């Protein structure tokens, strides 16, 4: 609907198709993105983005999307393959239930980043909010990875069923200098969380425990940190040269002994 | 300590008729029948019997009958046998009692206290065998008004939101692959396609065998987000966000790892053998605004081509909750009453949480009308719909369509033995065991499920005819065609129904 009306917003810049999102409501912007993609664009640059929601939701394919500004809620939700680079902050739910692809955020993220992610990677240079990585899962060779340069709030990795979360804590908040909030990994039953700091046991939620890092863990961390530094800069060795804490589930079957019935009780 | 726990049932075998063929041993998944070949002696483990009647019907000489066990505790109106057995079970195990199917407590069933009107003398009834009778139902948002363009002929100018077209106002409820077998799902999918209605996937994903019927399948997005994937969302006919379930309002679900087999793991997209935990809330939904965000995330991901439903358990404040859901952008609200079935639920939740579907329909329909937004979304009712009469009453109270779960399974052979959660369904429905699954032939299942829909649809037409109506649309929310029998003034007020005789 918007395609002809909004032609003035679309321009070419090398191999990029540029869309000026200034003042647009999200449904129109997303229709315009759809139109541009249907016309063959593989690389998109969205400028003047200011909180528009649902960008690249459910998008399948190896598109490359640059976002200049603040991406709104559920950026790349259900996405299946695209690479999204945000020069700015992202709001709630970036990477929500994402199946494959990459989201690289040069600013901060708010709550529920990477909620229920099944595959792909999310890199955030700065801090993230509450309930990040809740119910992340994995399936076969799909192991989602979430790397946060700053700190994370409460309920990080709650109900986590798979995947990997790395919190580097390279920047700290003045008001809450700790690397992570409370209720860390409550109900975790799969996957692992790595925090680049000592973490007080009081922060652990029900069903979570600490575990020593193995050589494999360190090799994995190095790979992910190398990728992190390739986007945001930083010295890999310097970042690696710190105490990491690893959080894993107590059990993959936390509810195994919760139920009974008269027949199974042996009556 | 002596375990003084009388069995629920007793297996009686006519020894003259029994030919020792051991068929019963092979048929019973619970291990009730045992034969010692050396001693040539039978042992029947009565305490394991669930009265599914499988052995009785498979016995070639009809030698077996199952009866309620005559031994009971001394009668007491408060300390019933069930109460005493539950306490002893929990004393033994220290754990939550698990059960299946719908609420078992004898609450008032409003459907059984409501009667339908019929035409006599002054307003003639209609014979549906001679005159067309419309059951077609559209589920989804309806426009405020319709603008037409009349240049060459007449064209619709108003953009209509996506709606599901149902040839009968009855759909198969969401029962996941994992809770039931693929044969059971296939039976319903084929029946839905044949009759022109829909079935739900539940939170188990869509097995590839269901792809040919995907245009008659509603996919589900629940709190575990299992199987939720852009292709899955785009493949189905509509999407349902599951917030709650009538059989277990307010709690999540745990599919035990022992049931996450290779095939189940594939459709749910989770590792084999791992507990599949659906949290009680969606952790990206803590408010109506958050719900709206998920609704529109799903609409955006599917480019506004699929209606999005939101399912909730019918609870105390169901009317304002449903209004919030419709205002949040849902194309339909699904109300699941407290008699709704389940494959597994803690007994305490199944029997004590939620409200009856009849009052939920009436109060939601009423509130949406009062707010002038009844056309924004449809009402789908479920939870204890047992017959075409229940369907007609639900629609007269204000529902657009109903979901049937237990009734559909009974059509496939289920005897409601309430052991779905064991995964050992003797009738091949709620099981993944290959030998048990063979007991349900999807061709036969599809025929029976379709027959049930056809029979109920036929009866619905007859009911409409008797009411002097020629379309289901005229019955929708038409509570004047209902009367209450033996209901209190308050019940009648909530239902918006007059007492019989007025």
XYZ file of C-alpha atoms in Angstrom:
769
model
C 0.000 0.000 0.000
C 2.742 2.375 0.901
C 5.118 1.521 -1.920
C 4.146 4.175 -4.441
C 3.391 6.830 -1.849
C 6.678 6.307 -0.103
C 9.025 6.218 -3.085
C 10.586 9.433 -1.918
C 11.799 7.586 1.167
C 13.728 4.964 -0.813
C 17.136 5.639 -2.370
C 20.212 3.699 -3.478
C 23.632 3.954 -1.852
C 26.103 1.552 -3.449
C 24.732 -1.926 -2.947
C 22.397 -0.714 -0.194
C 18.772 0.233 -0.589
C 18.217 3.044 1.898
C 14.866 3.699 3.575
C 14.271 6.863 5.552
C 12.017 5.780 8.427
C 11.565 9.255 9.875
C 8.122 9.671 11.378
C 6.775 6.431 9.927
C 4.415 4.159 11.864
C 5.791 0.613 12.055
C 3.236 -1.164 9.812
C 3.995 1.196 6.918
C 7.741 0.900 7.452
C 7.545 -2.895 7.510
C 5.399 -2.947 4.347
C 7.988 -0.766 2.673
C 10.789 -3.107 3.785
C 8.778 -6.040 2.433
C 8.265 -4.259 -0.904
C 11.938 -3.405 -1.243
C 12.907 -7.010 -0.485
C 10.331 -8.338 -2.938
C 11.938 -6.126 -5.561
C 15.245 -7.880 -5.006
C 17.087 -5.835 -2.375
C 19.562 -7.947 -0.375
C 21.181 -5.165 1.661
C 19.065 -2.543 3.365
C 19.960 0.520 5.348
C 17.212 1.997 7.510
C 17.917 5.518 8.671
C 16.158 7.689 11.248
C 14.631 4.647 12.922
C 12.996 5.748 16.132
C 11.335 2.897 18.001
C 9.500 1.255 15.106
C 8.577 -2.255 16.197
C 8.829 -5.655 14.552
C 11.517 -4.857 12.004
C 12.548 -8.033 10.117
C 10.020 -10.171 12.041
C 9.729 -13.641 10.541
C 12.153 -12.669 7.776
C 13.671 -15.691 6.044
C 16.925 -15.454 4.080
C 20.424 -14.027 4.361
C 19.496 -10.348 4.115
C 21.749 -7.710 5.624
C 19.933 -4.900 7.375
C 21.606 -1.870 8.932
C 19.539 0.152 11.348
C 20.534 3.681 12.288
C 18.620 4.836 15.330
C 16.690 2.968 18.007
C 15.026 -0.265 16.898
C 11.678 -0.888 18.589
C 10.306 -4.003 20.316
C 10.718 -7.498 18.888
C 13.416 -6.651 16.372
C 14.009 -9.801 14.314
C 11.436 -11.847 16.240
C 10.960 -15.284 14.587
C 13.681 -14.270 12.112
C 15.280 -17.059 10.146
C 18.603 -16.004 8.694
C 19.083 -12.239 8.329
C 21.971 -10.253 9.766
C 20.812 -7.074 11.484
C 23.269 -4.455 12.651
C 21.901 -1.704 14.870
C 23.836 1.533 15.277
C 21.900 2.563 18.340
C 19.883 0.824 21.071
C 17.301 -1.903 20.830
C 14.111 -2.183 22.844
C 12.392 -5.246 24.377
C 12.517 -8.643 22.732
C 15.222 -8.223 20.104
C 15.782 -11.727 18.740
C 12.616 -13.092 20.393
C 12.073 -16.730 19.299
C 14.670 -16.244 16.556
C 15.541 -19.398 14.639
C 18.670 -18.296 12.755
C 20.538 -15.112 11.887
C 22.478 -12.456 13.734
C 21.657 -9.258 15.572
C 24.571 -6.949 16.392
C 23.723 -4.001 18.614
C 26.175 -1.151 19.036
C 24.233 0.321 21.952
C 22.211 -1.113 24.869
C 19.232 -3.453 24.957
C 16.205 -3.444 27.300
C 14.234 -6.461 28.607
C 13.685 -9.992 27.242
C 16.454 -9.804 24.637
C 16.819 -13.236 23.029
C 13.664 -14.608 24.694
C 13.055 -18.226 23.551
C 15.799 -18.005 20.910
C 16.440 -21.319 19.217
C 19.311 -20.417 16.913
C 21.525 -17.611 15.689
C 23.465 -15.045 17.682
C 22.823 -11.728 19.379
C 25.702 -9.394 20.297
C 25.044 -6.322 22.423
C 27.914 -3.939 23.083
C 26.369 -2.307 26.148
C 23.976 -3.357 28.917
C 20.732 -5.312 28.810
C 17.712 -5.264 31.100
C 15.621 -7.883 32.911
C 14.570 -11.395 31.848
C 17.159 -11.609 29.114
C 17.554 -15.005 27.435
C 14.523 -16.468 29.215
C 13.672 -19.917 27.898
C 16.468 -19.964 25.316
C 16.649 -23.423 23.842
C 18.679 -25.446 21.400
C 18.025 -28.119 18.855
C 20.585 -30.343 17.166
C 23.236 -28.066 15.588
C 21.227 -24.955 16.431
C 22.789 -23.536 19.590
C 21.892 -19.882 20.095
C 24.505 -17.565 21.543
C 23.882 -14.286 23.328
C 26.914 -12.097 24.096
C 26.506 -8.969 26.223
C 29.402 -6.539 26.600
C 27.996 -4.792 29.668
C 25.786 -6.178 32.436
C 22.403 -7.893 32.718
C 19.498 -7.435 35.119
C 17.414 -9.911 37.170
C 16.151 -13.268 35.875
C 18.918 -13.728 33.323
C 18.409 -17.101 31.600
C 15.312 -18.044 33.592
C 13.840 -21.377 32.405
C 16.801 -21.671 30.060
C 16.607 -24.943 28.137
C 19.631 -24.616 25.892
C 22.066 -22.240 24.201
C 24.831 -20.096 25.681
C 24.764 -16.679 27.322
C 27.976 -14.717 27.877
C 28.023 -11.573 30.023
C 31.344 -9.739 29.788
C 30.734 -6.883 32.204
C 33.216 -4.647 30.344
C 31.124 -1.639 31.302
C 29.356 -1.222 34.650
C 26.387 0.806 35.770
C 27.068 3.376 38.467
C 23.816 2.559 40.210
C 24.299 -1.236 40.154
C 27.903 -2.148 39.470
C 27.434 -5.924 39.672
C 27.644 -8.000 36.483
C 24.202 -9.538 36.870
C 21.025 -9.050 38.889
C 19.234 -11.552 41.147
C 17.413 -14.797 40.355
C 20.128 -15.831 37.938
C 19.130 -18.868 35.819
C 16.052 -19.740 37.910
C 14.578 -22.999 36.604
C 17.418 -23.571 34.145
C 17.328 -27.096 32.692
C 19.668 -26.812 29.714
C 22.450 -24.654 28.254
C 25.031 -22.587 30.122
C 25.712 -19.012 31.238
C 29.216 -17.532 31.443
C 29.831 -14.376 33.477
C 33.178 -12.582 33.392
C 33.385 -11.964 37.125
C 32.948 -13.625 40.494
C 29.271 -14.136 41.220
C 27.795 -14.473 44.685
C 26.008 -17.782 45.232
C 23.017 -15.854 46.644
C 22.245 -14.716 43.130
C 21.644 -18.253 41.865
C 18.001 -19.131 41.305
C 16.345 -22.482 41.992
C 17.742 -25.304 39.852
C 21.044 -23.600 38.966
C 24.604 -24.328 40.103
C 28.142 -23.163 39.440
C 30.551 -25.348 37.507
C 34.277 -25.111 36.776
C 35.156 -24.018 33.264
C 36.793 -26.577 31.020
C 39.333 -26.073 28.209
C 36.417 -26.462 25.802
C 34.563 -23.649 27.558
C 37.579 -21.372 27.276
C 38.023 -22.186 23.579
C 34.346 -21.474 23.008
C 34.558 -18.186 24.943
C 37.606 -17.120 22.969
C 35.823 -17.742 19.659
C 32.768 -15.747 20.707
C 34.844 -12.933 22.209
C 36.869 -12.739 19.002
C 33.626 -12.244 17.113
C 32.456 -9.702 19.703
C 35.696 -7.719 19.288
C 35.448 -7.902 15.495
C 32.231 -5.872 15.770
C 32.947 -3.553 18.661
C 36.747 -3.536 19.031
C 38.621 -4.562 22.167
C 41.548 -6.821 23.016
C 40.600 -10.513 23.050
C 43.483 -11.580 25.301
C 42.761 -8.810 27.752
C 39.091 -9.781 27.933
C 39.944 -13.466 28.306
C 42.390 -12.693 31.088
C 39.788 -12.609 33.832
C 37.889 -14.895 36.167
C 34.794 -16.378 34.477
C 31.906 -17.993 36.347
C 29.887 -20.705 34.654
C 26.262 -21.455 35.570
C 24.625 -24.727 34.552
C 21.459 -26.650 35.459
C 21.294 -28.960 38.455
C 19.197 -31.305 36.337
C 17.740 -31.660 32.860
C 14.645 -33.172 34.443
C 13.772 -30.738 37.261
C 10.191 -31.969 37.584
C 10.860 -35.692 37.369
C 9.654 -36.517 40.862
C 6.877 -33.993 41.227
C 3.838 -36.084 40.291
C 2.170 -39.323 41.232
C -1.057 -41.220 40.894
C -2.594 -44.029 42.860
C -1.571 -46.702 40.323
C 2.048 -45.598 40.270
C 2.068 -45.283 44.055
C 1.756 -49.058 44.094
C -1.753 -49.202 45.502
C 2.509 -50.804 57.368
C -0.524 -52.429 55.767
C -1.648 -50.589 52.647
C -5.387 -50.540 53.054
C -6.286 -49.252 49.644
C -9.106 -51.072 47.843
C -8.727 -51.304 44.033
C -11.089 -49.191 41.937
C -12.117 -52.033 39.648
C -12.291 -55.800 39.581
C -11.685 -57.952 36.530
C -14.134 -60.829 36.291
C -13.257 -63.653 33.926
C -15.648 -66.385 32.933
C -13.346 -69.384 33.317
C -15.567 -71.584 31.165
C -15.377 -69.141 28.284
C -11.647 -68.298 28.618
C -9.509 -70.230 26.107
C -6.149 -69.091 27.537
C -5.265 -67.313 24.290
C -3.405 -64.577 26.261
C -4.961 -61.867 24.085
C -5.822 -59.872 27.221
C -2.185 -60.005 28.343
C -1.090 -58.451 25.046
C -3.878 -55.878 24.979
C -3.489 -54.396 28.467
C -0.713 -51.791 28.614
C -1.085 -51.532 32.382
C -0.190 -55.175 33.112
C -3.460 -56.258 34.712
C -3.480 -59.776 33.249
C -0.633 -62.163 34.029
C -0.354 -65.834 33.066
C 2.173 -68.219 34.563
C 2.795 -70.673 31.729
C 4.562 -73.259 33.894
C 1.974 -73.381 36.614
C -0.800 -72.691 34.082
C -2.280 -70.153 36.469
C -3.812 -66.725 35.933
C -3.249 -63.719 38.135
C -5.311 -60.589 37.612
C -3.806 -57.401 39.092
C -7.109 -55.679 39.808
C -5.401 -52.708 41.407
C -3.825 -51.797 38.057
C -7.101 -51.825 36.120
C -8.338 -48.437 34.861
C -11.573 -49.682 33.265
C -10.584 -48.735 29.735
C -12.402 -51.919 28.658
C -9.811 -52.713 25.996
C -9.356 -56.356 27.128
C -13.073 -56.914 27.438
C -13.712 -55.828 23.857
C -10.714 -57.656 22.410
C -11.381 -60.957 24.166
C -12.398 -63.395 21.396
C -14.790 -65.246 23.678
C -16.088 -62.197 25.554
C -15.008 -63.853 28.776
C -13.967 -60.639 30.535
C -16.035 -58.035 32.286
C -14.851 -55.105 34.367
C -16.845 -54.002 37.368
C -16.531 -51.430 40.090
C -14.743 -53.087 42.948
C -17.319 -54.016 45.561
C -14.897 -53.470 48.436
C -15.076 -49.924 49.715
C -14.370 -48.102 52.907
C -17.236 -47.650 55.277
C -19.517 -45.037 53.669
C -19.134 -41.428 54.751
C -20.610 -38.413 52.942
C -17.628 -36.134 53.620
C -14.737 -38.600 53.750
C -15.628 -40.217 50.446
C -13.676 -43.182 49.140
C -11.964 -40.875 46.620
C -10.871 -38.465 49.335
C -9.456 -41.246 51.443
C -7.623 -42.831 48.505
C -6.099 -39.497 47.495
C -4.782 -38.916 50.995
C -3.266 -42.385 51.124
C -1.637 -41.897 47.717
C -0.072 -38.638 48.816
C 0.983 -40.089 52.152
C 2.791 -42.779 50.182
C 4.476 -40.520 47.604
C 4.585 -36.986 48.972
C 3.789 -35.603 45.550
C 1.187 -33.834 43.448
C -1.653 -36.033 42.167
C -1.653 -36.093 38.401
C -4.747 -36.829 36.379
C -6.266 -36.301 32.938
C -9.503 -35.387 31.101
C -11.913 -32.809 32.537
C -13.112 -31.681 35.964
C -14.602 -34.601 37.882
C -16.369 -32.783 40.700
C -20.152 -32.610 40.499
C -20.499 -28.841 39.920
C -23.750 -27.627 38.386
C -23.722 -28.128 34.611
C -25.534 -25.083 33.254
C -25.991 -26.657 29.812
C -28.234 -29.229 31.498
C -30.330 -26.441 33.079
C -30.896 -24.570 29.826
C -33.544 -25.467 27.285
C -34.034 -24.331 23.701
C -37.191 -22.773 22.354
C -39.236 -24.191 19.461
C -41.806 -22.752 17.076
C -45.484 -23.541 17.509
C -48.420 -22.213 15.446
C -47.674 -18.522 15.033
C -44.113 -18.644 13.767
C -43.676 -21.692 11.582
C -40.649 -23.935 11.967
C -38.483 -24.797 8.975
C -37.714 -28.214 7.554
C -33.980 -28.296 6.871
C -34.412 -31.223 4.494
C -36.399 -28.980 2.166
C -34.948 -25.557 2.735
C -31.354 -24.314 2.781
C -29.899 -23.992 6.257
C -26.744 -21.978 6.803
C -24.135 -23.175 9.283
C -21.238 -21.341 7.682
C -19.327 -19.281 10.216
C -16.520 -16.775 9.806
C -14.024 -16.421 12.624
C -12.128 -13.156 12.798
C -12.508 -9.427 12.911
C -15.529 -7.959 11.090
C -15.517 -4.447 9.592
C -17.414 -1.520 11.157
C -19.296 -1.159 7.882
C -18.924 -2.324 4.337
C -18.250 0.147 1.531
C -19.029 -0.907 -1.983
C -17.690 0.358 -5.287
C -20.312 0.337 -8.013
C -18.571 1.088 -11.293
C -18.802 -2.085 -13.316
C -20.854 -4.364 -11.139
C -20.259 -4.236 -7.405
C -16.868 -4.520 -5.745
C -15.990 -4.550 -2.073
C -14.101 -1.406 -1.188
C -13.602 -2.174 2.515
C -10.537 -4.180 3.331
C -11.658 -7.238 5.292
C -9.333 -8.690 7.923
C -8.416 -12.361 7.393
C -11.162 -14.682 8.647
C -11.398 -18.462 8.884
C -14.304 -19.897 6.936
C -15.986 -22.752 8.813
C -18.679 -24.855 7.141
C -19.882 -25.838 10.605
C -19.238 -23.938 13.852
C -17.309 -26.833 15.390
C -13.529 -27.195 15.367
C -11.146 -29.771 16.840
C -9.399 -28.381 19.903
C -5.630 -28.038 20.279
C -4.196 -31.403 21.320
C -0.482 -31.611 20.764
C 1.577 -34.206 18.988
C 3.198 -35.726 22.027
C 0.058 -35.707 24.120
C -1.684 -37.667 21.340
C -0.382 -39.815 18.509
C 0.149 -38.687 14.939
C -2.592 -41.135 13.938
C -5.054 -39.285 16.172
C -3.960 -35.925 14.785
C -4.171 -37.202 11.207
C -7.682 -38.506 11.829
C -8.840 -35.054 12.929
C -6.913 -33.215 10.216
C -8.513 -35.286 7.482
C -11.952 -34.929 9.030
C -11.491 -31.160 9.371
C -10.504 -30.846 5.728
C -13.353 -33.030 4.554
C -16.007 -31.192 6.545
C -14.547 -27.718 5.996
C -13.418 -26.864 9.482
C -10.155 -26.706 11.455
C -8.049 -28.487 14.021
C -5.403 -27.156 16.393
C -1.815 -28.344 16.728
C -1.400 -27.591 20.406
C 2.138 -26.714 21.474
C 3.705 -29.759 19.839
C 4.472 -28.319 16.423
C 3.245 -29.638 13.107
C 4.346 -33.138 12.112
C 5.257 -33.345 8.427
C 2.425 -35.836 7.846
C 0.024 -32.983 8.629
C 1.437 -30.605 5.977
C -1.146 -31.654 3.329
C -3.864 -30.448 5.721
C -2.062 -27.297 6.875
C -4.726 -25.023 5.372
C -7.133 -26.560 7.896
C -4.783 -26.395 10.857
C -4.444 -23.677 13.501
C -0.927 -23.456 14.898
C -0.263 -22.618 18.531
C 2.198 -20.324 20.230
C 2.406 -21.169 23.929
C 4.728 -20.092 26.711
C 7.419 -22.677 25.918
C 7.492 -21.462 22.305
C 8.146 -25.050 21.285
C 8.171 -25.537 17.506
C 7.504 -21.838 16.936
C 9.291 -21.026 13.761
C 8.503 -18.674 10.887
C 7.713 -21.529 8.475
C 5.388 -23.135 11.011
C 3.571 -19.841 11.558
C 3.245 -19.202 7.829
C 2.141 -22.762 7.059
C -1.002 -22.875 9.218
C -4.379 -21.233 8.578
C -4.405 -19.190 11.775
C -2.290 -18.757 14.908
C -3.450 -19.205 18.470
C -1.581 -17.732 21.414
C -2.231 -20.000 24.356
C -2.287 -18.128 27.623
C -4.326 -20.558 29.651
C -6.206 -23.832 29.620
C -9.504 -24.641 31.325
C -8.180 -27.863 32.828
C -5.266 -26.099 34.498
C -5.801 -22.343 34.737
C -2.788 -20.378 35.859
C -0.191 -23.084 35.544
C 2.190 -24.142 32.804
C 2.919 -27.605 31.509
C 5.698 -30.119 31.784
C 6.149 -32.750 29.101
C 8.426 -35.218 30.879
C 11.700 -35.972 29.135
C 10.788 -39.647 28.975
C 8.108 -38.689 26.440
C 10.397 -36.533 24.296
C 11.236 -39.233 21.764
C 13.206 -38.676 18.554
C 10.076 -37.813 16.568
C 8.564 -35.606 19.273
C 11.884 -33.805 19.601
C 11.809 -33.067 15.875
C 8.440 -31.348 15.757
C 8.990 -29.468 19.022
C 12.559 -28.640 18.019
C 14.062 -29.571 21.378
C 16.672 -32.159 22.408
C 15.582 -35.757 22.910
C 14.912 -36.763 26.500
C 14.860 -33.259 27.950
C 11.868 -32.043 29.989
C 9.816 -29.680 27.844
C 8.721 -27.000 30.283
C 6.079 -24.461 29.370
C 6.234 -21.754 32.055
C 2.978 -20.607 33.658
C 3.136 -17.140 32.077
C 4.681 -16.138 28.778
C 7.774 -14.340 30.039
C 7.473 -11.705 27.333
C 3.866 -11.018 28.356
C 3.289 -9.363 31.718
C 0.535 -6.978 30.587
C -2.183 -6.440 27.966
C 0.271 -4.156 26.126
C 2.793 -7.001 26.028
C 0.094 -9.350 24.736
C -0.688 -6.857 22.020
C 2.987 -6.836 21.107
C 3.016 -10.620 20.615
C -0.224 -10.492 18.615
C 1.258 -7.912 16.264
C 4.679 -9.616 16.175
C 2.872 -12.688 14.855
C 0.791 -10.635 12.413
C 3.878 -8.852 11.157
C 5.810 -12.120 10.835
C 2.996 -13.563 8.724
C 2.344 -10.266 6.871
C -1.208 -9.883 8.245
C -2.423 -12.956 6.345
C -3.426 -15.069 9.372
C -5.990 -14.368 12.045
C -4.466 -14.482 15.536
C -6.502 -15.962 18.383
C -5.799 -15.757 22.098
C -6.886 -18.626 24.316
C -7.496 -18.196 28.029
C -8.943 -20.309 30.769
C -12.349 -19.032 31.866
C -11.683 -17.435 35.254
C -13.403 -14.979 37.602
C -12.703 -11.776 35.685
C -13.031 -13.349 32.280
C -15.078 -10.505 30.760
C -12.587 -7.652 31.265
C -9.712 -9.976 30.354
C -11.414 -10.954 27.097
C -12.173 -7.314 26.336
C -8.489 -6.521 26.852
C -7.535 -9.344 24.518
C -9.862 -8.145 21.767
C -8.714 -4.544 22.222
C -5.111 -5.792 22.080
C -5.762 -6.865 18.502
C -6.794 -10.522 18.715
C -9.125 -11.701 15.951
C -10.792 -14.136 18.321
C -10.749 -14.964 21.986
C -10.909 -18.623 22.922
C -12.586 -19.284 26.256
C -11.797 -22.644 27.823
C -14.166 -23.553 30.634
C -13.266 -25.463 33.762
C -14.647 -28.724 32.404
C -12.086 -28.633 29.596
C -9.999 -31.726 29.084
C -6.275 -32.285 29.305
C -3.711 -34.987 28.746
C -2.144 -34.251 32.095
C -2.945 -31.859 34.908
C -2.563 -31.759 38.649
C -5.917 -32.861 40.021
C -6.133 -29.919 42.402
C -6.011 -27.446 39.503
C -8.270 -29.417 37.214
C -11.011 -29.723 39.808
C -10.832 -26.401 41.671
C -9.769 -23.555 39.357
C -11.771 -21.655 36.779
C -15.437 -21.172 36.016
C -17.986 -22.961 33.814
C -17.863 -22.152 30.117
C -21.575 -21.242 29.932
C -21.255 -18.252 32.265
C -17.969 -17.238 30.655
C -19.512 -17.079 27.188
C -22.485 -15.073 28.433
C -20.453 -12.547 30.384
C -17.838 -12.024 27.666
C -20.442 -11.656 24.912
C -22.392 -9.228 27.081
C -19.363 -7.083 27.915
C -18.118 -6.940 24.326
C -21.584 -5.800 23.238
C -21.771 -3.172 25.976
C -18.440 -1.783 24.797
C -19.578 -1.818 21.180
C -16.736 -4.055 20.051
C -18.393 -7.447 19.695
C -17.584 -7.414 15.951
C -13.874 -6.773 16.566
C -13.294 -10.416 17.381
C -15.015 -13.782 17.540
C -15.699 -15.888 20.625
C -14.660 -19.531 20.446
C -15.911 -21.611 23.368
C -14.529 -24.889 24.633
C -14.468 -27.051 27.701
C -17.084 -29.763 28.133
C -19.048 -29.538 24.872
C -20.644 -32.988 24.633
C -23.380 -32.772 21.990
C -24.977 -30.670 19.280
C -27.343 -29.358 21.958
C -24.372 -28.010 23.928
C -23.088 -26.407 20.704
C -26.457 -24.751 20.048
C -26.690 -23.491 23.644
C -23.123 -22.180 23.587
C -23.878 -20.270 20.390
C -27.177 -18.941 21.741
C -25.277 -17.685 24.788
C -22.959 -15.755 22.470
C -20.209 -18.004 21.071
C -19.307 -17.890 17.393
C -17.960 -21.418 17.310
C -16.781 -24.166 19.623
C -13.763 -26.392 19.977
C -14.284 -30.044 20.873
C -11.460 -32.098 22.359
C -12.694 -34.930 24.533
C -15.733 -35.520 22.313
C -13.468 -35.875 19.279
C -11.247 -38.366 21.103
C -14.274 -40.382 22.211
C -15.217 -40.542 18.523
C -11.762 -42.010 17.876
C -12.288 -44.741 20.437
C -11.351 -43.089 23.750
C -13.258 -44.439 26.743
C -12.209 -41.626 29.129
C -10.188 -43.832 31.454
C -8.209 -40.700 32.461
C -4.733 -42.194 32.064
C -3.567 -40.085 29.100
C -0.548 -38.839 31.055
C 0.873 -42.343 31.385
C 1.456 -42.402 27.622
C -0.002 -45.921 27.573
C -3.388 -45.194 25.977
C -4.949 -48.608 25.371
C -6.885 -47.237 22.394
C -3.835 -45.863 20.576
C -4.728 -42.174 21.017
C -2.700 -40.618 23.837
C 0.438 -42.637 23.256
C 3.653 -42.733 21.227
C 4.283 -46.468 21.714
C 4.368 -47.982 18.195
C 2.449 -51.150 19.145
C -0.277 -49.083 20.815
C -0.430 -46.507 18.013
C -1.286 -49.295 15.566
C -4.618 -49.642 17.354
C -5.897 -46.458 15.739
C -6.184 -46.575 11.982
C -6.229 -42.959 10.738
C -8.538 -43.835 7.832
C -11.106 -45.230 10.212
C -10.402 -42.400 12.673
C -10.934 -39.761 9.997
C -14.222 -41.349 8.996
C -15.490 -41.423 12.564
C -14.332 -37.884 13.410
C -15.942 -36.559 10.221
C -19.101 -38.524 10.991
C -19.346 -36.889 14.395
C -19.095 -33.426 12.835
C -21.643 -34.327 10.148
C -24.069 -35.779 12.671
C -23.835 -32.766 14.980
C -24.118 -30.393 12.023
C -27.210 -32.187 10.854
C -28.697 -31.936 14.324
C -27.789 -28.253 14.480
C -29.763 -27.684 11.280
C -32.706 -29.516 12.773
C -32.428 -27.425 15.935
C -32.390 -24.246 13.842
C -35.399 -25.489 11.886
C -37.320 -26.092 15.088
C -36.423 -22.565 16.186
C -37.692 -21.194 12.873
C -34.225 -19.922 11.965
C -32.403 -20.597 8.726
C -28.911 -19.571 9.720
C -26.657 -20.147 12.693
C -25.948 -16.417 12.604
C -29.522 -15.797 13.794
C -28.970 -17.970 16.835
C -25.698 -16.301 17.821
C -26.132 -14.457 21.105
C -29.890 -14.965 20.771
C -30.453 -15.722 24.440
C -34.145 -15.083 24.102
C -34.341 -18.544 22.577
C -33.022 -20.074 25.798
C -34.772 -20.538 29.125
C -33.365 -21.650 32.441
C -34.831 -24.524 34.425
C -34.099 -24.649 38.143
C -31.505 -21.842 38.100
C -31.276 -19.078 40.672
C -32.116 -15.456 39.856
C -28.429 -14.577 39.960
C -27.491 -17.434 37.631
C -30.172 -16.308 35.200
C -28.996 -12.711 35.398
C -25.393 -13.688 34.660
C -26.476 -15.914 31.798
C -28.859 -13.239 30.485
C -31.567 -15.851 30.233
C -35.188 -15.818 31.418
C -36.603 -18.591 33.604
C -38.794 -21.192 31.932
C -42.393 -19.990 31.968
C -41.539 -16.324 31.352
